[in-house]
Coordinates of C-alpha atoms and ligand atoms in Angstrom, one line a residue:
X183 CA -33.1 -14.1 -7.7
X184 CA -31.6 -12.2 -5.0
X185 CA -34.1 -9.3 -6.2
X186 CA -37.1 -11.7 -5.4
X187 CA -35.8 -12.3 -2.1
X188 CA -34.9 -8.9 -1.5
X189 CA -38.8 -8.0 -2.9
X190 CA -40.4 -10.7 -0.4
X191 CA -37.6 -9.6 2.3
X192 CA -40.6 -8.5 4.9
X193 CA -42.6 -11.4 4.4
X194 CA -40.0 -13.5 4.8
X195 CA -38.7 -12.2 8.0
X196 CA -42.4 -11.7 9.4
X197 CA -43.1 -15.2 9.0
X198 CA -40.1 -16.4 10.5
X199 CA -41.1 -13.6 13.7
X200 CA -44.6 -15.4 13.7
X201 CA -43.5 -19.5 13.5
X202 CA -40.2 -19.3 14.9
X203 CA -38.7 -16.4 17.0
X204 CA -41.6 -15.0 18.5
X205 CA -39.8 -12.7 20.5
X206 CA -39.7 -9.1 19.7
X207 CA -36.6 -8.5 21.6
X208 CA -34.7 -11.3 19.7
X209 CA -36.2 -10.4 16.6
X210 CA -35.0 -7.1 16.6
X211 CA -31.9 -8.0 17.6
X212 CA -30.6 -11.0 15.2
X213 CA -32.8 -10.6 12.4
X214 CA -34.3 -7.4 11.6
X215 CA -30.5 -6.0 10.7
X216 CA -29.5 -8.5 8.1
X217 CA -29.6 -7.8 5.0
X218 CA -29.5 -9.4 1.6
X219 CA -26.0 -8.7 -0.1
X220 CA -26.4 -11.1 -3.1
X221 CA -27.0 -14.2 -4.6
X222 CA -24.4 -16.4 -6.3
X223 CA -24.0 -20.0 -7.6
X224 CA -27.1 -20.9 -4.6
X225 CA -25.2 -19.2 -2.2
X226 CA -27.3 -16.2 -0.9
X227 CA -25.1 -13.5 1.1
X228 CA -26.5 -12.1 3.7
X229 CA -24.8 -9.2 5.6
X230 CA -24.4 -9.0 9.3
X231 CA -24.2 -5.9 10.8
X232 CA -21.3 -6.0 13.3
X233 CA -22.7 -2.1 14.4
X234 CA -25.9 -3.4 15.5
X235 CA -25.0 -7.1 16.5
X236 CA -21.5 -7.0 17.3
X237 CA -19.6 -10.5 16.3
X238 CA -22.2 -12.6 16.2
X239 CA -22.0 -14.0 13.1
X240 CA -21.5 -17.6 14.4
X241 CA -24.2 -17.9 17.1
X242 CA -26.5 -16.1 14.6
X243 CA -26.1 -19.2 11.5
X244 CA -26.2 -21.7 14.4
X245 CA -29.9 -20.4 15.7
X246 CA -31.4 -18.8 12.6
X247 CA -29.7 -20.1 9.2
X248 CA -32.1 -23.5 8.7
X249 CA -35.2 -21.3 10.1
X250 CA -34.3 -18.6 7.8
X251 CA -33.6 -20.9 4.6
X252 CA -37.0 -22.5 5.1
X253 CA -38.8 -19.1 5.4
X254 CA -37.1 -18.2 2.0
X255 CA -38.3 -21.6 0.7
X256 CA -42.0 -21.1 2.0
X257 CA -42.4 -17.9 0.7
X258 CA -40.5 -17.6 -2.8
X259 CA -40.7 -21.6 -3.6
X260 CA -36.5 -21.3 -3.9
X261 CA -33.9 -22.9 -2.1
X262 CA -31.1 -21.4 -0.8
X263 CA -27.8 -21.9 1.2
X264 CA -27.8 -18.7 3.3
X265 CA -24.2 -17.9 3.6
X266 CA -23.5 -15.0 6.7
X267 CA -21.1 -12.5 6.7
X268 CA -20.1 -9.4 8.2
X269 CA -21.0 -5.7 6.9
X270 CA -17.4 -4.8 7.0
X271 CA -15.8 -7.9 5.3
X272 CA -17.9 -7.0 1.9
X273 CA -17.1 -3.8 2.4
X274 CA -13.8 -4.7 1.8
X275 CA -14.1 -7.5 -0.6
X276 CA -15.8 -5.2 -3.1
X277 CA -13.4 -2.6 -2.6
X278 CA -10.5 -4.9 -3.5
X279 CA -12.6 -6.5 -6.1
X280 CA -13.5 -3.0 -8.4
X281 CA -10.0 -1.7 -7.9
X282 CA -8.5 0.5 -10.8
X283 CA -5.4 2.3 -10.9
X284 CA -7.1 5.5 -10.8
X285 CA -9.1 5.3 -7.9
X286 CA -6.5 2.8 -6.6
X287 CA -4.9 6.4 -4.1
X288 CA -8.3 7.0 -2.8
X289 CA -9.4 3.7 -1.4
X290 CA -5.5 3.3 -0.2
X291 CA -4.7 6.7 1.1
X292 CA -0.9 5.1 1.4
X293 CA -0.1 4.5 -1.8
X294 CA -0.1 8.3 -2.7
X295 CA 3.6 9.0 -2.6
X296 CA 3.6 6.8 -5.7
X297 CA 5.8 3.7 -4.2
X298 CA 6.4 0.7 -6.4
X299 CA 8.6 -1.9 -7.3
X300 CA 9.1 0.0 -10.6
X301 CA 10.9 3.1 -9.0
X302 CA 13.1 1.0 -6.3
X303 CA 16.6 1.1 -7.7
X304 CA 17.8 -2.7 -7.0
X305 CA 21.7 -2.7 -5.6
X306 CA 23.9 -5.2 -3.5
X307 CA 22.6 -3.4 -0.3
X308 CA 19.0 -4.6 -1.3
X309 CA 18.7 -7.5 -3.7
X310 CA 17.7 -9.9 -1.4
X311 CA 14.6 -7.9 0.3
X312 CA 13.3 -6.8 -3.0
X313 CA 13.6 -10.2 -4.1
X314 CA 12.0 -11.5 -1.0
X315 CA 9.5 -9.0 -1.5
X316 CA 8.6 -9.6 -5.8
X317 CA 8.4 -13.3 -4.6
X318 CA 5.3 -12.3 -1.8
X319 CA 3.7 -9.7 -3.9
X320 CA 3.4 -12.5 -6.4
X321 CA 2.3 -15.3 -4.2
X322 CA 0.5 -13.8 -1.5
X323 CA -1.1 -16.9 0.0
X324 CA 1.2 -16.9 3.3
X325 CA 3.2 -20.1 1.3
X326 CA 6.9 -19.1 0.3
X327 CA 8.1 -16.9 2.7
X328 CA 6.1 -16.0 6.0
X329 CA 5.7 -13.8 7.8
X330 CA 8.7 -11.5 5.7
X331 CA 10.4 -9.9 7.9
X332 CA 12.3 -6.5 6.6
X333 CA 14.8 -4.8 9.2
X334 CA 17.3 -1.7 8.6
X335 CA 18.5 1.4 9.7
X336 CA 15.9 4.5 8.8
X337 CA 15.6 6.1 5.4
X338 CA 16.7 2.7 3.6
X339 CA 13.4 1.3 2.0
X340 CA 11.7 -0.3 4.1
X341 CA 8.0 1.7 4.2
X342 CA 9.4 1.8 0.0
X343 CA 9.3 -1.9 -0.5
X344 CA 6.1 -2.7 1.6
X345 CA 3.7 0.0 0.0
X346 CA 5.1 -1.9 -3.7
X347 CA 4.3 -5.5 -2.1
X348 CA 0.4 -3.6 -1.3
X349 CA 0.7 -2.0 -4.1
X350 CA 1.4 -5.3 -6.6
X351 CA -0.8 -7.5 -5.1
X352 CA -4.0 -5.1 -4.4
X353 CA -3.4 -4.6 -9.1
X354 CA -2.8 -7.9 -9.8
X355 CA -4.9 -9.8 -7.1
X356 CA -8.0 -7.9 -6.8
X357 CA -9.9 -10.5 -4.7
X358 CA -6.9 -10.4 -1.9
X359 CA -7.9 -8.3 1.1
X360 CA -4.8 -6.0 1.8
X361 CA -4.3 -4.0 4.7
X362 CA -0.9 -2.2 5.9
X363 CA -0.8 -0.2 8.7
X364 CA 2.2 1.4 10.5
X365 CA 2.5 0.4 14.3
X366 CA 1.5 4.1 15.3
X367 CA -2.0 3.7 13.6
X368 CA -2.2 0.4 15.0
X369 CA -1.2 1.2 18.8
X370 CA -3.8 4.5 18.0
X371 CA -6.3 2.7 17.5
X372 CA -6.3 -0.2 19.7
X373 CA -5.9 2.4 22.2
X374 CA -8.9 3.8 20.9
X375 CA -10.9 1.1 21.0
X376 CA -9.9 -0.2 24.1
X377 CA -11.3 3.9 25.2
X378 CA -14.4 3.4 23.7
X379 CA -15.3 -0.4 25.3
X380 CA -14.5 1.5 28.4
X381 CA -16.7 4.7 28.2
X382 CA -19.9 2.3 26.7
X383 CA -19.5 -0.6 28.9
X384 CA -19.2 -3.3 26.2
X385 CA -16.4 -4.9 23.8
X386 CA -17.9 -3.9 20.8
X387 CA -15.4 -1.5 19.3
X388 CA -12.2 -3.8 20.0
X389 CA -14.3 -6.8 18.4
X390 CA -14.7 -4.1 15.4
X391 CA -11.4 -3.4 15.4
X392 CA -10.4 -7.3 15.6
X393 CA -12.4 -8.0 13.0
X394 CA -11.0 -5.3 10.5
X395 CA -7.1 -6.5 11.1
X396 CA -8.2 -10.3 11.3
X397 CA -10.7 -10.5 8.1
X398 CA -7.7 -9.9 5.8
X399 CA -5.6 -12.3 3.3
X400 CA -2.3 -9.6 3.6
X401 CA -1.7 -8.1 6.5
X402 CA 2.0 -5.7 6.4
X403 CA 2.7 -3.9 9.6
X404 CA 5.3 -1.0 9.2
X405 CA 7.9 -0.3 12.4
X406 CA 7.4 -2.8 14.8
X407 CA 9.5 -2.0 17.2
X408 CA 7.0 0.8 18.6
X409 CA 5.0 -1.6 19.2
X410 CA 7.3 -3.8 21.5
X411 CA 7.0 -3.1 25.2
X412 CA 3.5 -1.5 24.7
X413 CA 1.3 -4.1 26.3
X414 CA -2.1 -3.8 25.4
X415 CA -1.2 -3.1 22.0
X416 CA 1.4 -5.8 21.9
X417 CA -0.9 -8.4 22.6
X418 CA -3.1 -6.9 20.5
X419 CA -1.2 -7.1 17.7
X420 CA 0.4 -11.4 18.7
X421 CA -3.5 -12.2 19.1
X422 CA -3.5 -10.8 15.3
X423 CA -0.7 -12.2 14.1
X424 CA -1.4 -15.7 15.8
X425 CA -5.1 -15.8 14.1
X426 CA -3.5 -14.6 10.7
X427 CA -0.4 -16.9 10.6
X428 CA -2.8 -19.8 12.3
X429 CA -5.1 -19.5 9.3
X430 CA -2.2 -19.3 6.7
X431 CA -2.6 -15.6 5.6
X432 CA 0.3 -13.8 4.5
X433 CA 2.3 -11.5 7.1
X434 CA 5.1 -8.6 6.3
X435 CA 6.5 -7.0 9.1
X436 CA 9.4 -4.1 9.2
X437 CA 11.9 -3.0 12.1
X438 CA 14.4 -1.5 13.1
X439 CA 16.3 -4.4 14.0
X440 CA 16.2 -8.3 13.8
X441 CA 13.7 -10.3 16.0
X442 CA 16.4 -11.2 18.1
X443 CA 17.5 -8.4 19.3
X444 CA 13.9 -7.2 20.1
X445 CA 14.8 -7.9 23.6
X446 CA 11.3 -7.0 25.4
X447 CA 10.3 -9.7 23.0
X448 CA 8.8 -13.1 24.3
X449 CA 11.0 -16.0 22.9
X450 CA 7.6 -17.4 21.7
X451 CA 7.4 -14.7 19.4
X452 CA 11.1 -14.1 18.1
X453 CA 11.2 -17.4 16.8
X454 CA 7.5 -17.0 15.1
X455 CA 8.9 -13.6 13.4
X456 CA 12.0 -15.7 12.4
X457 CA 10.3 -18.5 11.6
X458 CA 10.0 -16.9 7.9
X459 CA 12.3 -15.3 6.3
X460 CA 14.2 -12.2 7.8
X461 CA 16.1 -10.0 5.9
X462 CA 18.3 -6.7 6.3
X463 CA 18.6 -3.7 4.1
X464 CA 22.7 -2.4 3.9
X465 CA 23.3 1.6 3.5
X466 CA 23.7 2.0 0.0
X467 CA 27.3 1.9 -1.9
X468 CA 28.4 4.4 -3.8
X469 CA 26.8 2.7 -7.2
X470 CA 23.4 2.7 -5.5
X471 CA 23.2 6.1 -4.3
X472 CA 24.2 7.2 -7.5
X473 CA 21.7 5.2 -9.2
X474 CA 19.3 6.5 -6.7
X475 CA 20.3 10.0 -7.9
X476 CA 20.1 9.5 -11.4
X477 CA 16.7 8.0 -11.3
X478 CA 15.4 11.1 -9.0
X479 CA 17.2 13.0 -11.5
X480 CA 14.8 11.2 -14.4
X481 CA 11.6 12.3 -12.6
X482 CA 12.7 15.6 -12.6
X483 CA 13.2 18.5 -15.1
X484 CA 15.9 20.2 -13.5
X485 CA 19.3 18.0 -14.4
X486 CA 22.6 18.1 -11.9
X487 CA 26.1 17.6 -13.6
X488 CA 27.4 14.4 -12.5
X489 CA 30.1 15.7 -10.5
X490 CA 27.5 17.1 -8.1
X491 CA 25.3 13.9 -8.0
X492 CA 29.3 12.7 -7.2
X493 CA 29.4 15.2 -4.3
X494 CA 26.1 14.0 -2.7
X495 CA 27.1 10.3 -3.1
X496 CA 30.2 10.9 -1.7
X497 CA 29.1 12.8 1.5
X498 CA 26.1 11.5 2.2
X499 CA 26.0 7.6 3.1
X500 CA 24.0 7.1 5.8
X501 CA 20.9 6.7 4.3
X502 CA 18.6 7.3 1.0
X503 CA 16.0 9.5 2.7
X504 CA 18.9 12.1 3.4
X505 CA 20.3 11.5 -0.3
X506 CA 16.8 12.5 -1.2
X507 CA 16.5 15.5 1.1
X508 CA 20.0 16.5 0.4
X509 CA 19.4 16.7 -3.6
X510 CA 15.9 18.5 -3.5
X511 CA 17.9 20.8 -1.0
X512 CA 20.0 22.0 -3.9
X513 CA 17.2 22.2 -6.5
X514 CA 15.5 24.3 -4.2
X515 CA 18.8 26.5 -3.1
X516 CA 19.4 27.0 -6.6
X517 CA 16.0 27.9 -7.4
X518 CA 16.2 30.9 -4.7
X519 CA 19.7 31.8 -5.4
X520 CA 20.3 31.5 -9.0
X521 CA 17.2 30.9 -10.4
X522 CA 18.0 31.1 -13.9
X523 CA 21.8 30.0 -14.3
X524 CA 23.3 26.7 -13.9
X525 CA 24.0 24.7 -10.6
X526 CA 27.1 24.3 -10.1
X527 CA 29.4 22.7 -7.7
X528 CA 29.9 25.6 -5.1
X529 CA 26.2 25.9 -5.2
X530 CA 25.8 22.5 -3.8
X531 CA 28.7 22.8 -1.4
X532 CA 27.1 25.8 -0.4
X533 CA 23.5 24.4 -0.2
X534 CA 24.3 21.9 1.5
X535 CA 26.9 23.0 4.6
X536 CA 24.6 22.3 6.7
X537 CA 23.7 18.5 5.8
X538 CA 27.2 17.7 5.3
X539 CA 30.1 18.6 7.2
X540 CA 33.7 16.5 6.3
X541 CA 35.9 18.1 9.2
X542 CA 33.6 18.2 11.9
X543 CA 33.7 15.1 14.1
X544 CA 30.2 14.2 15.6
X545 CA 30.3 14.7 19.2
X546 CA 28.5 11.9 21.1
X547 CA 27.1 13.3 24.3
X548 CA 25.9 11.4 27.7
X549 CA 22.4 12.9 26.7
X550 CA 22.1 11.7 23.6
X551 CA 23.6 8.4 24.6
X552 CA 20.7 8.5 27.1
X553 CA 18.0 9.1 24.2
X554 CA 19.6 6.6 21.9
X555 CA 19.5 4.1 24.2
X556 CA 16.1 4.5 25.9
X557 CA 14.9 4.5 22.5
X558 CA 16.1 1.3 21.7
X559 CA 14.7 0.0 24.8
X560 CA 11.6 1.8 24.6
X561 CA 12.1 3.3 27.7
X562 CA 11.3 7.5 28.4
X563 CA 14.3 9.1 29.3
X564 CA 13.4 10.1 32.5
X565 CA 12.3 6.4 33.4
X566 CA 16.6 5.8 32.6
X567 CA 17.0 9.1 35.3
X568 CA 14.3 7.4 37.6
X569 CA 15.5 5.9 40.9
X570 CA 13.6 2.7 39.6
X571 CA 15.4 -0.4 40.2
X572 CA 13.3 -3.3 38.5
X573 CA 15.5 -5.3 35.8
X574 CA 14.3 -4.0 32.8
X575 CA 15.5 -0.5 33.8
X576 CA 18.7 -1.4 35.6
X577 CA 20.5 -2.7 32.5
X578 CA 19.5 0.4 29.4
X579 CA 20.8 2.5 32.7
X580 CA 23.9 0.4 33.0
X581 CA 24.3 0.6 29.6
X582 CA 24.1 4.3 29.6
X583 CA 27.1 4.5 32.0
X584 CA 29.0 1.9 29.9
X585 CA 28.7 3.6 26.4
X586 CA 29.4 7.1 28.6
X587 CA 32.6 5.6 29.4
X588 CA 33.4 4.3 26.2
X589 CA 32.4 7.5 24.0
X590 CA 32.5 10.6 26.2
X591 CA 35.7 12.1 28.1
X592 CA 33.2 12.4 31.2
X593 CA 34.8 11.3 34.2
X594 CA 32.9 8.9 36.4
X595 CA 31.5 11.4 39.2
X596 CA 30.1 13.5 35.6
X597 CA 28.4 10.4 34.6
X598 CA 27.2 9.8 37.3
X599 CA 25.8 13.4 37.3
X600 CA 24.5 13.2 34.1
X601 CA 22.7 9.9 35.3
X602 CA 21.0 11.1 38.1
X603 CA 23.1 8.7 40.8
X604 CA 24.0 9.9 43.9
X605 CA 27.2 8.4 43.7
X606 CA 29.8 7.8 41.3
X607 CA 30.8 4.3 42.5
X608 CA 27.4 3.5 41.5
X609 CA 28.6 4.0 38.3
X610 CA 31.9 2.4 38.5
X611 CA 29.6 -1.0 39.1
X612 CA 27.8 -0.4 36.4
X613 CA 30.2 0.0 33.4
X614 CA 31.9 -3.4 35.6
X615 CA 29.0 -5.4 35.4
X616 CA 28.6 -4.1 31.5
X617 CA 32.1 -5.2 30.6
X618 CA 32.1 -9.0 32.2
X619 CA 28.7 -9.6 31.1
X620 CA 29.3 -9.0 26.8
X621 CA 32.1 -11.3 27.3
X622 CA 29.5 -14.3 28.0
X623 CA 26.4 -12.5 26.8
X624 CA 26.6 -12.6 23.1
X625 CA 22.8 -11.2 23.4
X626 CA 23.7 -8.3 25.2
X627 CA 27.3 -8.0 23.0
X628 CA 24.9 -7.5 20.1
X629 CA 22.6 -5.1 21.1
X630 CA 25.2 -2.6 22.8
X631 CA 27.3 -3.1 18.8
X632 CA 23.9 -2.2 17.3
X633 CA 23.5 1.2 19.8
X634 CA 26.7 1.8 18.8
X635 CA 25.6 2.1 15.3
X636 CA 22.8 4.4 16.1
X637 CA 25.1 6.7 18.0
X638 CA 27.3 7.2 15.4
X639 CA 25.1 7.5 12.2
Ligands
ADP75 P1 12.5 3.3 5.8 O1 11.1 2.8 5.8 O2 13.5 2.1 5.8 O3 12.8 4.2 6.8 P2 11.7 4.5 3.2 O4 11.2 3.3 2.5 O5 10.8 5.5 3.8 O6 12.8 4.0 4.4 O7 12.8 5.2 2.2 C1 13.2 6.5 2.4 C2 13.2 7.2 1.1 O8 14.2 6.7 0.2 C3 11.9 7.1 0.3 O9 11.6 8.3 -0.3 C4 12.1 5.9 -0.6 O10 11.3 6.1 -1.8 C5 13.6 6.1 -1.0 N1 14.2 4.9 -1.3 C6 14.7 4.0 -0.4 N2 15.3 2.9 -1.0 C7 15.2 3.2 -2.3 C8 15.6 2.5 -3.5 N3 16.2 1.3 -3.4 N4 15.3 3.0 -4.7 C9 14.6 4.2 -4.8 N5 14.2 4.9 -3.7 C10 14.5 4.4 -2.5
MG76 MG1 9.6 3.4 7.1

């Protein structure tokens, strides 16, 4: 069927040119690009090419579907219901549709580092997300818990649990369109795009790029929070989330933090993120991170005694990206330094002196107080040194001089130094105003506890 109308293609269109369009212009425009995709149950598929015609998919079936349909019918004696839709869309339907586990890498280049739910070692730091997460990856139709929303420190499974959500769903629900992208890709290309409308004149390549984050039944965006405070991209990416969550399509989102401490972060949109189900990832116990170990251990043919997995789990508790890094450190140490004998304790110690140091105390630093805390606020440090004095830049800076206070033996007049100020009283008012205000502003209490916690992991 589709063959015969694919066969008869030129008449059909030719006819339509003659009794209906007569316009060349319009004719090259709207028609000549479609093509036929398929035919299906009476539904014929025809492609629009969004390249060529941009998003005019709907003005397109409102002038030229009936027309169209009653060409087909004059020429091949068939009826049809013409059914549009864009290049792209198929293109990613009929990935998702002939997906195998072998090719599965290449059509999602982020899958590669082998990410499932199989290889996540479940604890009492992470039950709940990965549970959270089994129960999307199952039911990916936006209906039990959405958007997800994952938040941790780094390094404790975050990017781990959202590539096995992708990873379940795009196996065991081929037709599902799944996309994940991480908030740098995203802000990349919207900036991109946003170039590329600018340099041709026309919105074509941000209604491309709207297109390929809004024609999708999964959407999981990784790391959030950098895209909060960037504006185009932000809005970019609320527009998104409001046409996907509007429409019922399922939404995972990581961060950093909770949504409400994203404080650049409209209201609106901290109760829409909540609105699902938000969930935090603990540092691991000592149980996980051996676990964690052992299970590296399994994928690996060199095997550590268990008192050295003990050292590792012992020392190393911030996070399981450094447990990672700090165990291939001493299969690789070894490797160089003894690369036929056994590993042994002293060995480790040795490899990793570096990574892990019991006696030394971390120093916290104004300047590093300063980059901890314009990070949070997505500020650039020397925006925090700027004489600026809008609202938004007044408090991180305040903050700065309180958590200098608090941490640092810097006397005020060195703070102040270290801030840029002129004057040290300036500073004295600013660790003031800090210290009334987190005794009413529970807000504000939160998010200097959570600095805290970045300064001294
Ligand atoms: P995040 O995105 O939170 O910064 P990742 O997901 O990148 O952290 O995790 C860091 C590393 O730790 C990855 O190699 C990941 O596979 C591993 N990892 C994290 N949590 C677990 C877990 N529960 N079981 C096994 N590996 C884990
Ligand atoms: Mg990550």
């Amino acid at each position: 069927m589709e063959n015969q109308i694919k066969d008869k293609w030129n008449e059909i269109i030719t006819y339509l040119r003659e009794e209906y369009v007569n316009n060349d212009i319009l004719f090259r425009t709207w028609i000549e690009p479609l093509e036929v995709v398929s035919y299906e149950n009476g539904d014929l598929i025809i492609s629009v090419n969004e390249e060529k015609q941009g998003d005019s998919l709907n003005l397109i079936e409102k002038k030229y579907k009936i027309p169209l349909q009653i060409a087909i019918e004059i020429k091949t004696q068939e009826q049809v219901n013409i059914v549009f839709k864009y290049k792209s869309q198929l293109n990613n339907e009929r990935v998702s549709s002939y997906i195998n586990t072998e090719n599965l890498e290449e059509k999602y280049p982020f899958l590669s580092n082998g990410h499932s739910f199989e290889n996540f070692v479940v604890s009492g730091s992470n039950n709940i997300a990965y549970a959270a997460s089994v129960a999307v990856a199952e039911n990916p139709d936006g209906q039990v818990y959405n958007p997800l929303f994952i938040y941790s420190g780094p390094g404790l499974g975050k990017t781990h649990l959202m590539h096995s959500i992708a990873r379940y769903i795009i196996q065991n629900h081929p037709d599902y369109i799944v996309t994940y992208t991480t908030s740098e890709d995203f802000t990349n290309s919207v900036v991109e795009a946003l170039r590329t409308n600018k340099q041709k004149g026309d919105p074509t390549a941000t209604s491309n790029l709207r297109k390929k984050y809004r024609n999708v039944d999964v959407l999981l965006i990784d790391d959030i929070q950098f895209i909060i405070g960037k504006d185009s991209t932000q809005i970019e990416f609320f527009n998104t989330f409001e046409a996907l969550y509007q429409s019922g399509k399922q939404l995972v989102i990581s961060s950093d933090r909770p949504p409400s401490q994203m404080e650049q972060l409209d209201m609106r949109y901290r109760s829409r993120f909540n609105s699902g189900m938000t969930i935090d990832i603990q540092p691991p116990d000592f149980e996980t991170s051996m676990a964690i170990l052992k299970n590296k251990q399994e994928q690996s043919d060199i095997k550590l005694e268990d008192n050295i997995l003990e050292y590792i789990a012992t020392n190393i508790k911030s996070n399981i990206r450094d447990l990672e890094g700090a165990y291939n450190k001493i299969l690789l140490y070894a490797r160089f330094k003894n690369p036929n004998g056994q590993i042994t304790l002293p060995i480790a110690e040795d490899a990793l002196k570096d990574f892990i140091s019991p006696n030394e105390e971390l120093i916290i630093t104004a300047d590093y107080i300063i980059e901890v805390v314009a990070e949070h606020f997505n500020l650039d440090k020397d925006t925090i040194l700027s004489t600026k004095k809008t609202k938004d830049i007044v408090l991180p800076r305040q903050i700065c001089m309180f958590l200098c206070s608090e941490m640092t033996n810097l006397t005020q007049s060195e703070i102040a130094a270290k801030l840029k100020r002129n004057n040290h009283t300036t500073v004295i008012h600013g660790v003031n105003k800090i210290k009334e205000a987190i005794h009413v502003d529970k807000e504000l209490d939160n998010t200097i506890q959570v600095i805290k916690k970045k300064l001294n992991s």
